[in-house]
Amino acid sequence: MTRATKTRTPRTPDDAVRLRMDPVSSRATALDGAWWPRTTDAVVELPALVTALASLRGEITHVLLSSAEWDEPHPRRITVGGRGVRLGWFTSQPAGLITVMTDFGRDRFDLLVVPPDASPAGAETVLAAAADGADNRRTPELLAAVGPIG
């Protein structure tokens, strides 16, 4: 029997994180921003996101993800910049959403996850909308606005 092996390609330093955040942190908004990963491999994608978010919001301690949307394995922890980040994988986490917590629960924010294969125009529209504190659309509505994938 032949076994397929998946090779993980680490991100290069010039791979910018495609992240857009509402500049004003508020629990009154539906979303705090959006992230457009390049793949569904959380082990590859999350370290760059955590690093970017830490520079904006402080030490990231937990990330909650939908287990159905990300490739396996689903590790319980990753190390980013010498610090451990706990990962929670849930079937109940809404599609297209990750929840990030800082400083062991002092702050929490929700990010829409744009599908990696979204068109650049659709992704840019949704990134901007999710980071707009005046736009109260939720994840399902915004994901529908991405348009055709590919």
mmCIF file of C-alpha atoms in Angstrom, residues 68-145:
data_model
loop_
_atom_site.group_PDB
_atom_site.id
_atom_site.type_symbol
_atom_site.label_atom_id
_atom_site.label_comp_id
_atom_site.label_asym_id
_atom_site.label_seq_id
_atom_site.Cartn_x
_atom_site.Cartn_y
_atom_site.Cartn_z
ATOM 1 C CA ALA A 68 -13.926 20.906 9.807
ATOM 2 C CA GLU A 69 -12.242 23.764 7.941
ATOM 3 C CA TRP A 70 -8.578 23.008 8.598
ATOM 4 C CA ASP A 71 -6.313 20.178 7.493
ATOM 5 C CA GLU A 72 -5.198 17.619 10.024
ATOM 6 C CA PRO A 73 -3.305 17.252 12.240
ATOM 7 C CA HIS A 74 -5.057 19.448 14.766
ATOM 8 C CA PRO A 75 -2.357 20.094 17.355
ATOM 9 C CA ARG A 76 -3.306 21.356 20.797
ATOM 10 C CA ARG A 77 -0.375 23.783 20.919
ATOM 11 C CA ILE A 78 1.981 25.614 18.606
ATOM 12 C CA THR A 79 5.082 27.565 19.530
ATOM 13 C CA VAL A 80 5.425 31.055 18.118
ATOM 14 C CA GLY A 81 8.403 33.231 18.998
ATOM 15 C CA GLY A 82 9.325 30.924 21.849
ATOM 16 C CA ARG A 83 5.851 31.136 23.419
ATOM 17 C CA GLY A 84 3.183 28.471 23.492
ATOM 18 C CA VAL A 85 -0.226 29.160 21.999
ATOM 19 C CA ARG A 86 -3.095 26.807 22.803
ATOM 20 C CA LEU A 87 -5.349 25.736 19.976
ATOM 21 C CA GLY A 88 -8.933 24.646 20.460
ATOM 22 C CA TRP A 89 -10.598 22.638 17.698
ATOM 23 C CA PHE A 90 -14.387 22.630 17.814
ATOM 24 C CA THR A 91 -17.135 21.294 15.593
ATOM 25 C CA SER A 92 -19.383 23.989 17.073
ATOM 26 C CA GLN A 93 -17.133 26.886 15.971
ATOM 27 C CA PRO A 94 -19.028 28.736 13.209
ATOM 28 C CA ALA A 95 -17.747 28.276 9.674
ATOM 29 C CA GLY A 96 -15.341 30.976 8.557
ATOM 30 C CA LEU A 97 -14.600 32.254 12.059
ATOM 31 C CA ILE A 98 -11.673 32.035 14.443
ATOM 32 C CA THR A 99 -11.651 33.403 17.958
ATOM 33 C CA VAL A 100 -8.384 34.714 19.359
ATOM 34 C CA MET A 101 -7.660 35.409 23.024
ATOM 35 C CA THR A 102 -4.874 37.437 24.548
ATOM 36 C CA ASP A 103 -3.322 37.441 27.990
ATOM 37 C CA PHE A 104 -5.266 34.385 29.132
ATOM 38 C CA GLY A 105 -8.711 35.766 28.394
ATOM 39 C CA ARG A 106 -8.291 39.484 29.105
ATOM 40 C CA ASP A 107 -9.142 40.326 25.511
ATOM 41 C CA ARG A 108 -10.868 38.302 22.855
ATOM 42 C CA PHE A 109 -11.642 39.033 19.260
ATOM 43 C CA ASP A 110 -13.265 37.324 16.306
ATOM 44 C CA LEU A 111 -11.833 37.167 12.815
ATOM 45 C CA LEU A 112 -13.565 36.125 9.646
ATOM 46 C CA VAL A 113 -11.453 33.624 7.694
ATOM 47 C CA VAL A 114 -11.593 34.270 3.969
ATOM 48 C CA PRO A 115 -11.306 30.990 2.027
ATOM 49 C CA PRO A 116 -7.757 30.581 0.646
ATOM 50 C CA ASP A 117 -9.060 30.082 -2.885
ATOM 51 C CA ALA A 118 -11.231 33.217 -2.912
ATOM 52 C CA SER A 119 -10.723 35.619 -5.787
ATOM 53 C CA PRO A 120 -8.517 38.605 -4.911
ATOM 54 C CA ALA A 121 -11.356 41.062 -5.613
ATOM 55 C CA GLY A 122 -13.855 39.157 -3.457
ATOM 56 C CA ALA A 123 -11.322 38.694 -0.664
ATOM 57 C CA GLU A 124 -10.395 42.390 -0.615
ATOM 58 C CA THR A 125 -14.051 43.384 -0.380
ATOM 59 C CA VAL A 126 -14.678 41.045 2.532
ATOM 60 C CA LEU A 127 -11.418 41.963 4.323
ATOM 61 C CA ALA A 128 -12.431 45.624 4.239
ATOM 62 C CA ALA A 129 -16.014 44.951 5.355
ATOM 63 C CA ALA A 130 -14.996 42.752 8.299
ATOM 64 C CA ALA A 131 -12.554 45.414 9.522
ATOM 65 C CA ASP A 132 -15.170 48.175 9.281
ATOM 66 C CA GLY A 133 -16.682 48.719 12.735
ATOM 67 C CA ALA A 134 -19.801 50.224 11.141
ATOM 68 C CA ASP A 135 -20.467 47.089 9.068
ATOM 69 C CA ASN A 136 -22.507 44.744 11.258
ATOM 70 C CA ARG A 137 -22.765 41.849 8.837
ATOM 71 C CA ARG A 138 -21.835 38.528 10.337
ATOM 72 C CA THR A 139 -19.622 35.787 8.966
ATOM 73 C CA PRO A 140 -22.233 33.922 6.834
ATOM 74 C CA GLU A 141 -23.288 37.112 5.038
ATOM 75 C CA LEU A 142 -19.714 38.179 4.383
ATOM 76 C CA LEU A 143 -18.646 34.756 3.165
ATOM 77 C CA ALA A 144 -21.561 34.815 0.711
ATOM 78 C CA ALA A 145 -20.207 38.159 -0.537
#
